[in-house]
Amino acid sequence: MRVTLKNKTSRDLTLNVIGSLIIRGVGIIISALTLPCYLRYIDNNIVLGVWFIILSVLTWVLTFDLGIGNGLRNHLTREISFNNKDKCRNLISSAYISLGCLSIFICICYSIASGFIDWNNTFNIDTSLISPQKLKLCIDISIYGVLISFFLRIATSILYAIQKAAITNLINVSSHLIVLLYLFFATPTGNSETDLTILAIVYAIATNIPLIIATIYIFQYTILKDCKPSFKQFNKRSAKAVISLGFVFLYIQILYMLITTTNEWFIGYFYSPEHNTEYQVYIKVFSLFGSLFMVAITPIWSAISKAAAENRYQWIRKMTIILYILVGILTIIQLMIIPILPNITKVWLGEGAIDLNFDYAIWFVLYSIIFTWIAVQSTIASGLGKLKVQTLCYTIAVICKILLIICTHKYIDNWVMVIVITCIALLPFCIIQPIVSHRHINNAIKQNI
């Protein structure tokens, strides 16, 4: 029985990894095609830089779900492995109702607060380029659109729990494809303010349509088709279980967000939004293989949770070794990109689209390698439910990143310092987390011998 279970877990994981890789590969092609379309659609780099900042802010908003999605993911994975349908119903209904109430609360708070925020000053954009009214309208559309997806996105956590991570990646790719198709076929009005507003509307629609389809799929065609959310199935204990674990994930999510998704804002505020276009070129080139790898290992989180619930720590240790080997291979590939970078940008964006700096390229390679290593460590730790090291190290990293950028930007007028400082701030986690995870896995194996 154990051998059958082990083989089934490995088979499901392999299918999810392959499926995720194929879909993510398509997503990378879409992403590569999208940037030139952005450059054609909005020909002002400063205005385009503001749009990239808005996208990063929308990513921030999605993390404020009290960690309910990740809390549900871990608890639901365990209950599914024990075929406890009643508990699954309680968990799903409690998560949806809790997140629905939170979405409404955030919507009300934003509606009140938005009137008092000077968005032009926040994004360091001159009112002659975008008027305060138009910029606020664009942000309002984006925020309300993302708050709808904030509620619907719980479907992705359920898909992870039922070992269908590939579909989750398909959702993201579908959203990006809709945006790409609009950018490709749309004719710009020539007015940056109007184009930006229309883009915000398209983005809001593109984000939510795939999530609605995924939600229908889950509760009509999967093993959870009889676990539709309802008010009758709401359970305070289930809600507390999801939210209590979720709070830890939320704190980690916020910290990770402050480390990773604030680069555009720091560059735009302390240097110039114009540099964000250059940043996008470097980050897309050097995150290519890293992004593929991170997507491929996404299903491993739930697989590790399932294996830990079944005390299969030998399997977890073998998986950890495989992941370390893959990180080493990926590091070599990343370094090999640097010499051919001019050829890549020439084919991708055209001759002279960007003035390449190989010193910047080296830092972006290091940045990508560090985040690949962090993805592995976070996946293992989250699957095991051991989050203390992440919490402590991410807290230190956020403080260091903010303070160092504030202190150095006046003396070193170079936007790439944002990347340099981020790399330095994350080194403690890169060193400490693998030691702690290795110790926990070995102790668990000894106890189960």
Short mmCIF file of C-alpha atoms in Angstrom, two decimals:
data_model
loop_
_atom_site.label_atom_id
_atom_site.label_comp_id
_atom_site.label_asym_id
_atom_site.label_seq_id
_atom_site.Cartn_x
_atom_site.Cartn_y
_atom_site.Cartn_z
CA MET A 1 0.00 0.00 0.00
CA ARG A 2 2.80 2.42 0.92
CA VAL A 3 4.65 1.68 -2.32
CA THR A 4 1.47 2.33 -4.33
CA LEU A 5 0.87 5.58 -2.47
CA LYS A 6 4.47 6.66 -3.00
CA ASN A 7 4.33 5.85 -6.71
CA LYS A 8 1.03 7.71 -7.11
CA THR A 9 2.43 10.79 -5.34
CA SER A 10 5.51 10.78 -7.56
CA ARG A 11 3.43 10.27 -10.70
CA ASP A 12 1.01 13.09 -9.84
CA LEU A 13 3.92 15.36 -8.98
CA THR A 14 5.72 14.55 -12.25
CA LEU A 15 2.60 15.28 -14.31
CA ASN A 16 2.08 18.57 -12.50
CA VAL A 17 5.72 19.60 -12.96
CA ILE A 18 5.69 18.76 -16.69
CA GLY A 19 2.33 20.45 -17.19
CA SER A 20 3.46 23.54 -15.27
CA LEU A 21 6.67 23.75 -17.27
CA ILE A 22 4.90 23.55 -20.61
CA ILE A 23 2.31 26.15 -19.62
CA ARG A 24 4.93 28.41 -18.07
CA GLY A 25 7.02 28.07 -21.24
CA VAL A 26 4.07 29.43 -23.18
CA GLY A 27 3.72 32.13 -20.53
CA ILE A 28 7.33 33.22 -20.97
CA ILE A 29 6.83 33.54 -24.72
CA ILE A 30 3.73 35.64 -24.06
CA SER A 31 5.64 37.78 -21.57
CA ALA A 32 8.48 38.30 -24.05
CA LEU A 33 6.03 39.39 -26.73
CA THR A 34 4.16 41.66 -24.32
CA LEU A 35 7.02 44.07 -23.57
CA PRO A 36 7.51 45.19 -27.20
CA CYS A 37 3.72 45.60 -27.45
CA TYR A 38 3.77 47.77 -24.33
CA LEU A 39 6.50 49.91 -25.90
CA ARG A 40 4.35 50.35 -29.02
CA TYR A 41 1.13 50.98 -27.11
CA ILE A 42 2.59 53.61 -24.73
CA ASP A 43 5.58 55.35 -26.32
CA ASN A 44 6.41 57.44 -23.23
CA ASN A 45 8.82 55.45 -21.04
CA ILE A 46 7.93 57.45 -17.93
CA VAL A 47 4.20 56.74 -18.31
CA LEU A 48 4.96 53.09 -19.09
CA GLY A 49 7.16 52.97 -16.00
CA VAL A 50 4.17 54.17 -13.95
CA TRP A 51 2.08 51.29 -15.34
CA PHE A 52 4.74 48.81 -14.25
CA ILE A 53 4.65 50.37 -10.77
CA ILE A 54 0.84 50.01 -10.70
CA LEU A 55 1.21 46.32 -11.63
CA SER A 56 3.62 45.82 -8.74
CA VAL A 57 1.18 47.57 -6.36
CA LEU A 58 -1.59 45.22 -7.50
CA THR A 59 0.69 42.33 -6.58
CA TRP A 60 1.02 43.84 -3.11
CA VAL A 61 -2.77 43.98 -2.70
CA LEU A 62 -3.14 40.29 -3.51
CA THR A 63 -0.93 39.36 -0.54
CA PHE A 64 -3.33 40.90 1.99
CA ASP A 65 -5.63 37.89 2.22
CA LEU A 66 -4.56 37.15 5.81
CA GLY A 67 -2.70 34.21 4.32
CA ILE A 68 -6.08 32.47 4.02
CA GLY A 69 -5.19 30.96 0.65
CA ASN A 70 -1.98 29.33 1.87
CA GLY A 71 -3.56 28.33 5.18
CA LEU A 72 -6.37 26.62 3.27
CA ARG A 73 -3.87 24.98 0.95
CA ASN A 74 -1.94 23.26 3.77
CA HIS A 75 -5.01 22.17 5.78
CA LEU A 76 -6.99 21.05 2.73
CA THR A 77 -4.07 18.96 1.42
CA ARG A 78 -4.02 16.98 4.67
CA GLU A 79 -7.81 16.46 4.81
CA ILE A 80 -7.95 15.33 1.18
CA SER A 81 -5.19 12.79 1.84
CA PHE A 82 -7.41 11.32 4.60
CA ASN A 83 -10.55 11.61 2.38
CA ASN A 84 -12.35 13.73 4.98
CA LYS A 85 -15.03 15.38 2.82
CA ASP A 86 -16.94 16.97 5.70
CA LYS A 87 -13.83 18.74 6.89
CA CYS A 88 -13.04 19.79 3.31
CA ARG A 89 -16.49 21.39 3.02
CA ASN A 90 -15.99 23.27 6.26
CA LEU A 91 -12.53 24.49 5.31
CA ILE A 92 -13.56 25.67 1.83
CA SER A 93 -16.74 27.42 2.97
CA SER A 94 -15.01 29.04 5.93
CA ALA A 95 -12.16 30.27 3.72
CA TYR A 96 -14.48 31.75 1.08
CA ILE A 97 -16.70 33.52 3.61
CA SER A 98 -13.73 34.87 5.58
CA LEU A 99 -12.02 36.14 2.43
CA GLY A 100 -15.25 37.58 1.10
CA CYS A 101 -15.73 39.64 4.26
CA LEU A 102 -12.11 40.77 4.09
CA SER A 103 -12.50 41.82 0.43
CA ILE A 104 -15.49 43.99 1.26
CA PHE A 105 -13.65 45.53 4.22
CA ILE A 106 -10.57 46.38 2.12
CA CYS A 107 -12.80 47.81 -0.62
CA ILE A 108 -14.49 50.15 1.87
CA CYS A 109 -11.18 51.20 3.44
CA TYR A 110 -9.62 51.92 0.05
CA SER A 111 -12.66 53.92 -1.10
CA ILE A 112 -12.32 56.15 1.95
CA ALA A 113 -8.54 56.49 1.87
CA SER A 114 -7.97 56.93 -1.87
CA GLY A 115 -9.36 60.46 -1.89
CA PHE A 116 -6.61 61.62 0.45
CA ILE A 117 -3.65 60.09 -1.44
CA ASP A 118 -1.53 62.15 -3.82
CA TRP A 119 -0.83 59.42 -6.39
CA ASN A 120 1.35 61.65 -8.58
CA ASN A 121 3.70 62.27 -5.69
CA THR A 122 3.59 58.61 -4.62
CA PHE A 123 4.64 57.45 -8.09
CA ASN A 124 6.93 60.42 -8.75
CA ILE A 125 5.03 61.35 -11.94
CA ASP A 126 4.59 64.94 -13.10
CA THR A 127 1.00 66.19 -13.43
CA SER A 128 1.81 67.43 -16.94
CA LEU A 129 2.21 63.80 -18.06
CA ILE A 130 -0.78 62.33 -16.21
CA SER A 131 -3.36 64.46 -14.43
CA PRO A 132 -4.21 63.55 -10.82
CA GLN A 133 -7.80 62.73 -11.82
CA LYS A 134 -6.80 60.36 -14.62
CA LEU A 135 -4.13 58.66 -12.55
CA LYS A 136 -6.59 58.13 -9.68
CA LEU A 137 -9.17 56.72 -12.09
CA CYS A 138 -6.62 54.29 -13.52
CA ILE A 139 -5.58 53.15 -10.04
CA ASP A 140 -9.21 52.85 -8.86
CA ILE A 141 -10.10 50.60 -11.78
CA SER A 142 -7.02 48.46 -11.18
CA ILE A 143 -7.58 48.15 -7.43
CA TYR A 144 -11.29 47.28 -7.64
CA GLY A 145 -10.53 44.78 -10.38
CA VAL A 146 -7.85 43.11 -8.33
CA LEU A 147 -10.10 43.03 -5.22
CA ILE A 148 -12.57 40.89 -7.15
CA SER A 149 -9.74 38.53 -8.10
CA PHE A 150 -8.60 38.75 -4.46
CA PHE A 151 -11.76 36.78 -3.57
CA LEU A 152 -11.79 34.52 -6.62
CA ARG A 153 -8.09 33.64 -6.33
CA ILE A 154 -8.81 31.21 -3.50
CA ALA A 155 -9.55 28.78 -6.34
CA THR A 156 -5.80 28.60 -7.03
CA SER A 157 -5.12 27.43 -3.46
CA ILE A 158 -7.72 24.68 -3.87
CA LEU A 159 -6.14 23.59 -7.15
CA TYR A 160 -2.75 23.33 -5.45
CA ALA A 161 -4.31 21.24 -2.67
CA ILE A 162 -5.83 18.77 -5.13
CA GLN A 163 -2.48 18.48 -6.95
CA LYS A 164 -3.53 20.42 -10.06
CA ALA A 165 -0.88 23.12 -10.05
CA ALA A 166 -0.65 23.07 -13.85
CA ILE A 167 -4.17 24.51 -14.07
CA THR A 168 -3.15 27.32 -11.72
CA ASN A 169 -0.37 28.24 -14.13
CA LEU A 170 -2.86 28.06 -17.00
CA ILE A 171 -4.98 30.69 -15.21
CA ASN A 172 -2.06 33.11 -15.03
CA VAL A 173 -1.03 32.48 -18.63
CA SER A 174 -4.61 33.02 -19.83
CA SER A 175 -4.74 36.41 -18.11
CA HIS A 176 -1.47 37.51 -19.71
CA LEU A 177 -2.62 36.22 -23.10
CA ILE A 178 -5.77 38.36 -22.98
CA VAL A 179 -3.65 41.45 -22.22
CA LEU A 180 -1.22 40.57 -25.03
CA LEU A 181 -4.02 40.14 -27.56
CA TYR A 182 -5.41 43.53 -26.64
CA LEU A 183 -2.01 45.24 -26.90
CA PHE A 184 -1.31 43.54 -30.23
CA PHE A 185 -4.58 44.41 -31.95
CA ALA A 186 -5.49 47.70 -30.25
CA THR A 187 -4.73 51.01 -31.88
CA PRO A 188 -3.34 53.55 -29.37
CA THR A 189 -5.36 56.76 -29.10
CA GLY A 190 -2.19 58.82 -28.88
CA ASN A 191 -3.29 60.12 -25.48
CA SER A 192 -1.22 58.41 -22.76
CA GLU A 193 -3.84 59.09 -20.08
CA THR A 194 -6.65 57.47 -22.10
CA ASP A 195 -4.50 54.52 -23.17
CA LEU A 196 -3.48 53.93 -19.55
CA THR A 197 -7.11 53.94 -18.38
CA ILE A 198 -8.23 51.50 -21.08
CA LEU A 199 -5.28 49.26 -20.22
CA ALA A 200 -6.39 49.19 -16.58
CA ILE A 201 -9.89 48.08 -17.63
CA VAL A 202 -8.51 45.34 -19.88
CA TYR A 203 -6.19 44.14 -17.12
CA ALA A 204 -9.08 43.94 -14.61
CA ILE A 205 -11.17 41.86 -17.04
CA ALA A 206 -8.24 39.63 -18.02
CA THR A 207 -7.43 38.89 -14.38
CA ASN A 208 -10.92 37.76 -13.39
CA ILE A 209 -12.33 35.79 -16.33
CA PRO A 210 -9.91 32.81 -16.00
CA LEU A 211 -10.51 32.71 -12.22
CA ILE A 212 -14.28 32.51 -12.71
CA ILE A 213 -13.85 29.63 -15.16
CA ALA A 214 -11.46 27.85 -12.77
CA THR A 215 -13.92 28.18 -9.87
CA ILE A 216 -16.70 26.61 -11.96
CA TYR A 217 -14.33 23.80 -12.99
CA ILE A 218 -13.36 22.98 -9.38
CA PHE A 219 -16.91 22.62 -8.10
CA GLN A 220 -18.28 20.86 -11.18
CA TYR A 221 -15.58 18.46 -12.40
CA THR A 222 -13.08 17.63 -9.62
CA ILE A 223 -13.08 15.48 -6.48
CA LEU A 224 -14.42 18.54 -4.65
CA LYS A 225 -17.55 18.88 -6.79
CA ASP A 226 -19.70 18.09 -3.73
CA CYS A 227 -17.80 20.60 -1.55
CA LYS A 228 -19.26 23.82 -2.92
CA PRO A 229 -18.95 26.73 -0.49
CA SER A 230 -22.08 27.64 1.45
CA PHE A 231 -22.99 29.67 4.52
CA LYS A 232 -24.34 26.53 6.19
CA GLN A 233 -20.91 24.89 6.04
CA PHE A 234 -19.15 27.83 7.70
CA ASN A 235 -17.35 26.62 10.81
CA LYS A 236 -15.63 28.91 13.30
CA ARG A 237 -13.07 26.27 14.22
CA SER A 238 -12.18 25.67 10.56
CA ALA A 239 -11.98 29.40 9.92
CA LYS A 240 -9.72 29.84 12.94
CA ALA A 241 -7.48 26.96 11.82
CA VAL A 242 -7.10 28.41 8.33
CA ILE A 243 -6.59 31.99 9.53
CA SER A 244 -4.21 31.18 12.41
CA LEU A 245 -1.82 29.37 10.06
CA GLY A 246 -2.67 31.96 7.44
CA PHE A 247 -1.50 34.83 9.64
CA VAL A 248 2.01 33.37 9.66
CA PHE A 249 1.90 32.97 5.88
CA LEU A 250 0.48 36.50 5.57
CA TYR A 251 3.35 38.00 7.52
CA ILE A 252 5.85 36.09 5.39
CA GLN A 253 3.98 37.11 2.22
CA ILE A 254 4.09 40.77 3.20
CA LEU A 255 7.80 40.56 3.97
CA TYR A 256 8.52 38.73 0.71
CA MET A 257 6.44 41.33 -1.13
CA LEU A 258 8.42 44.16 0.45
CA ILE A 259 11.63 42.45 -0.65
CA THR A 260 10.71 41.41 -4.18
CA THR A 261 7.84 43.44 -5.60
CA THR A 262 8.95 46.87 -4.42
CA ASN A 263 11.92 47.15 -6.79
CA GLU A 264 9.92 49.12 -9.37
CA TRP A 265 8.64 51.51 -6.70
CA PHE A 266 12.09 52.08 -5.15
CA ILE A 267 13.61 52.66 -8.59
CA GLY A 268 10.81 55.01 -9.63
CA TYR A 269 10.72 56.99 -6.37
CA PHE A 270 14.43 57.32 -5.53
CA TYR A 271 15.77 57.44 -9.10
CA SER A 272 13.24 57.79 -11.95
CA PRO A 273 10.25 55.82 -13.31
CA GLU A 274 12.05 55.83 -16.65
CA HIS A 275 14.58 53.30 -15.32
CA ASN A 276 11.80 50.77 -14.78
CA THR A 277 11.67 50.08 -18.51
CA GLU A 278 15.38 49.20 -18.43
CA TYR A 279 14.81 47.14 -15.27
CA GLN A 280 12.07 45.16 -17.03
CA VAL A 281 14.46 44.16 -19.82
CA TYR A 282 17.11 42.81 -17.44
CA ILE A 283 14.67 41.08 -15.11
CA LYS A 284 12.79 39.34 -17.93
CA VAL A 285 15.98 38.03 -19.54
CA PHE A 286 17.65 36.79 -16.37
CA SER A 287 14.53 35.49 -14.66
CA LEU A 288 13.58 33.36 -17.66
CA PHE A 289 14.97 30.00 -16.49
CA GLY A 290 14.47 30.88 -12.84
CA SER A 291 10.78 31.52 -13.47
CA LEU A 292 10.43 28.20 -15.25
CA PHE A 293 12.12 26.45 -12.34
CA MET A 294 9.98 28.20 -9.71
CA VAL A 295 6.81 27.24 -11.53
CA ALA A 296 8.01 23.66 -11.89
CA ILE A 297 8.59 23.29 -8.15
CA THR A 298 5.28 24.91 -7.15
CA PRO A 299 3.46 21.54 -6.87
CA ILE A 300 6.23 20.26 -4.58
CA TRP A 301 4.98 22.40 -1.67
CA SER A 302 1.68 20.47 -1.44
CA ALA A 303 3.45 17.17 -2.20
CA ILE A 304 5.79 17.75 0.76
CA SER A 305 2.81 18.63 3.01
CA LYS A 306 1.14 15.39 1.95
CA ALA A 307 4.32 13.36 2.46
CA ALA A 308 4.89 14.90 5.91
CA ALA A 309 1.32 14.02 6.95
CA GLU A 310 2.07 10.42 5.91
CA ASN A 311 5.54 10.41 7.61
CA ARG A 312 7.39 9.83 4.31
CA TYR A 313 10.43 11.93 5.20
CA GLN A 314 12.84 9.77 3.20
CA TRP A 315 10.97 10.88 0.09
CA ILE A 316 11.22 14.50 1.22
CA ARG A 317 15.00 14.18 1.69
CA LYS A 318 15.44 12.69 -1.78
CA MET A 319 13.35 15.47 -3.27
CA THR A 320 15.49 18.05 -1.47
CA ILE A 321 18.70 16.61 -2.96
CA ILE A 322 17.18 16.66 -6.46
CA LEU A 323 16.19 20.31 -6.03
CA TYR A 324 19.71 21.28 -4.93
CA ILE A 325 21.22 19.61 -8.00
CA LEU A 326 18.77 21.45 -10.25
CA VAL A 327 19.70 24.79 -8.66
CA GLY A 328 23.36 24.07 -9.46
CA ILE A 329 22.54 23.34 -13.11
CA LEU A 330 20.41 26.45 -13.33
CA THR A 331 23.23 28.59 -11.94
CA ILE A 332 25.53 27.47 -14.78
CA ILE A 333 22.84 28.23 -17.36
CA GLN A 334 22.28 31.71 -15.91
CA LEU A 335 25.99 32.54 -16.15
CA MET A 336 26.05 31.40 -19.78
CA ILE A 337 23.42 34.01 -20.69
CA ILE A 338 25.71 36.99 -20.00
CA PRO A 339 27.98 36.70 -23.10
CA ILE A 340 25.02 36.37 -25.47
CA LEU A 341 22.92 39.12 -23.86
CA PRO A 342 23.46 41.64 -26.73
CA ASN A 343 22.20 39.07 -29.26
CA ILE A 344 19.14 38.31 -27.13
CA THR A 345 18.08 41.96 -26.78
CA LYS A 346 18.78 42.66 -30.45
CA VAL A 347 16.48 39.85 -31.62
CA TRP A 348 13.90 40.55 -28.94
CA LEU A 349 13.66 44.36 -28.90
CA GLY A 350 15.62 45.47 -31.93
CA GLU A 351 18.93 47.24 -32.47
CA GLY A 352 19.75 49.94 -29.91
CA ALA A 353 16.58 49.45 -27.84
CA ILE A 354 18.63 49.50 -24.63
CA ASP A 355 22.19 50.42 -23.65
CA LEU A 356 23.48 47.24 -22.08
CA ASN A 357 25.65 47.30 -18.98
CA PHE A 358 27.41 44.02 -18.21
CA ASP A 359 27.97 45.01 -14.58
CA TYR A 360 24.20 45.26 -14.25
CA ALA A 361 23.86 41.89 -15.95
CA ILE A 362 26.11 40.20 -13.38
CA TRP A 363 24.04 41.58 -10.51
CA PHE A 364 20.82 40.40 -12.14
CA VAL A 365 22.29 36.92 -12.55
CA LEU A 366 23.16 36.85 -8.84
CA TYR A 367 19.70 38.19 -8.03
CA SER A 368 18.05 35.43 -10.07
CA ILE A 369 20.21 32.69 -8.53
CA ILE A 370 19.44 33.89 -5.00
CA PHE A 371 15.71 33.87 -5.65
CA THR A 372 15.89 30.42 -7.19
CA TRP A 373 17.63 29.16 -4.05
CA ILE A 374 15.07 30.98 -1.87
CA ALA A 375 12.21 29.38 -3.84
CA VAL A 376 13.59 25.92 -3.04
CA GLN A 377 14.11 26.69 0.65
CA SER A 378 10.68 28.32 1.01
CA THR A 379 8.97 25.42 -0.73
CA ILE A 380 10.53 22.89 1.62
CA ALA A 381 9.92 24.97 4.75
CA SER A 382 6.31 25.80 3.82
CA GLY A 383 5.54 22.20 2.98
CA LEU A 384 6.88 21.13 6.37
CA GLY A 385 5.06 23.99 8.11
CA LYS A 386 8.32 25.26 9.62
CA LEU A 387 8.21 29.02 9.09
CA LYS A 388 10.18 30.60 11.96
CA VAL A 389 13.44 31.04 10.02
CA GLN A 390 11.61 32.64 7.09
CA THR A 391 9.81 35.01 9.43
CA LEU A 392 12.98 36.15 11.21
CA CYS A 393 15.27 36.38 8.17
CA TYR A 394 12.70 38.12 5.96
CA THR A 395 12.08 40.67 8.73
CA ILE A 396 15.79 41.45 8.88
CA ALA A 397 16.01 41.56 5.08
CA VAL A 398 13.16 44.07 4.76
CA ILE A 399 14.63 46.39 7.38
CA CYS A 400 18.08 46.19 5.81
CA LYS A 401 16.76 46.78 2.27
CA ILE A 402 14.73 49.87 3.19
CA LEU A 403 17.41 51.46 5.37
CA LEU A 404 20.27 50.79 2.94
CA ILE A 405 18.38 52.19 -0.06
CA ILE A 406 17.42 55.32 1.86
CA CYS A 407 20.99 55.80 3.10
CA THR A 408 22.81 55.08 -0.17
CA HIS A 409 20.69 56.63 -2.94
CA LYS A 410 22.02 60.13 -2.22
CA TYR A 411 25.63 58.98 -2.51
CA ILE A 412 25.35 56.38 -5.27
CA ASP A 413 23.08 57.65 -8.03
CA ASN A 414 22.60 54.30 -9.73
CA TRP A 415 19.28 52.44 -9.78
CA VAL A 416 20.96 49.01 -9.87
CA MET A 417 21.82 49.54 -6.18
CA VAL A 418 18.25 48.42 -5.46
CA ILE A 419 19.21 44.99 -6.84
CA VAL A 420 22.59 44.92 -5.09
CA ILE A 421 21.06 45.74 -1.70
CA THR A 422 18.29 43.16 -2.14
CA CYS A 423 20.88 40.43 -2.78
CA ILE A 424 22.85 41.39 0.32
CA ALA A 425 19.75 41.54 2.54
CA LEU A 426 18.69 37.99 1.63
CA LEU A 427 22.00 36.22 2.29
CA PRO A 428 21.20 35.28 5.95
CA PHE A 429 18.09 33.35 4.89
CA CYS A 430 19.99 31.60 2.09
CA ILE A 431 22.48 30.25 4.63
CA ILE A 432 20.35 29.51 7.71
CA GLN A 433 17.19 27.96 6.23
CA PRO A 434 18.82 24.91 4.55
CA ILE A 435 20.61 24.06 7.80
CA VAL A 436 17.36 24.15 9.81
CA SER A 437 15.35 22.18 7.23
CA HIS A 438 18.07 19.51 6.94
CA ARG A 439 18.11 19.07 10.71
CA HIS A 440 14.31 18.75 10.92
CA ILE A 441 14.10 16.16 8.12
CA ASN A 442 16.88 14.03 9.60
CA ASN A 443 15.31 14.10 13.08
CA ALA A 444 11.93 13.07 11.61
CA ILE A 445 13.56 10.17 9.74
CA LYS A 446 15.26 8.94 12.94
CA GLN A 447 11.98 9.07 14.86
CA ASN A 448 10.17 7.02 12.20
CA ILE A 449 12.81 4.30 11.86
#
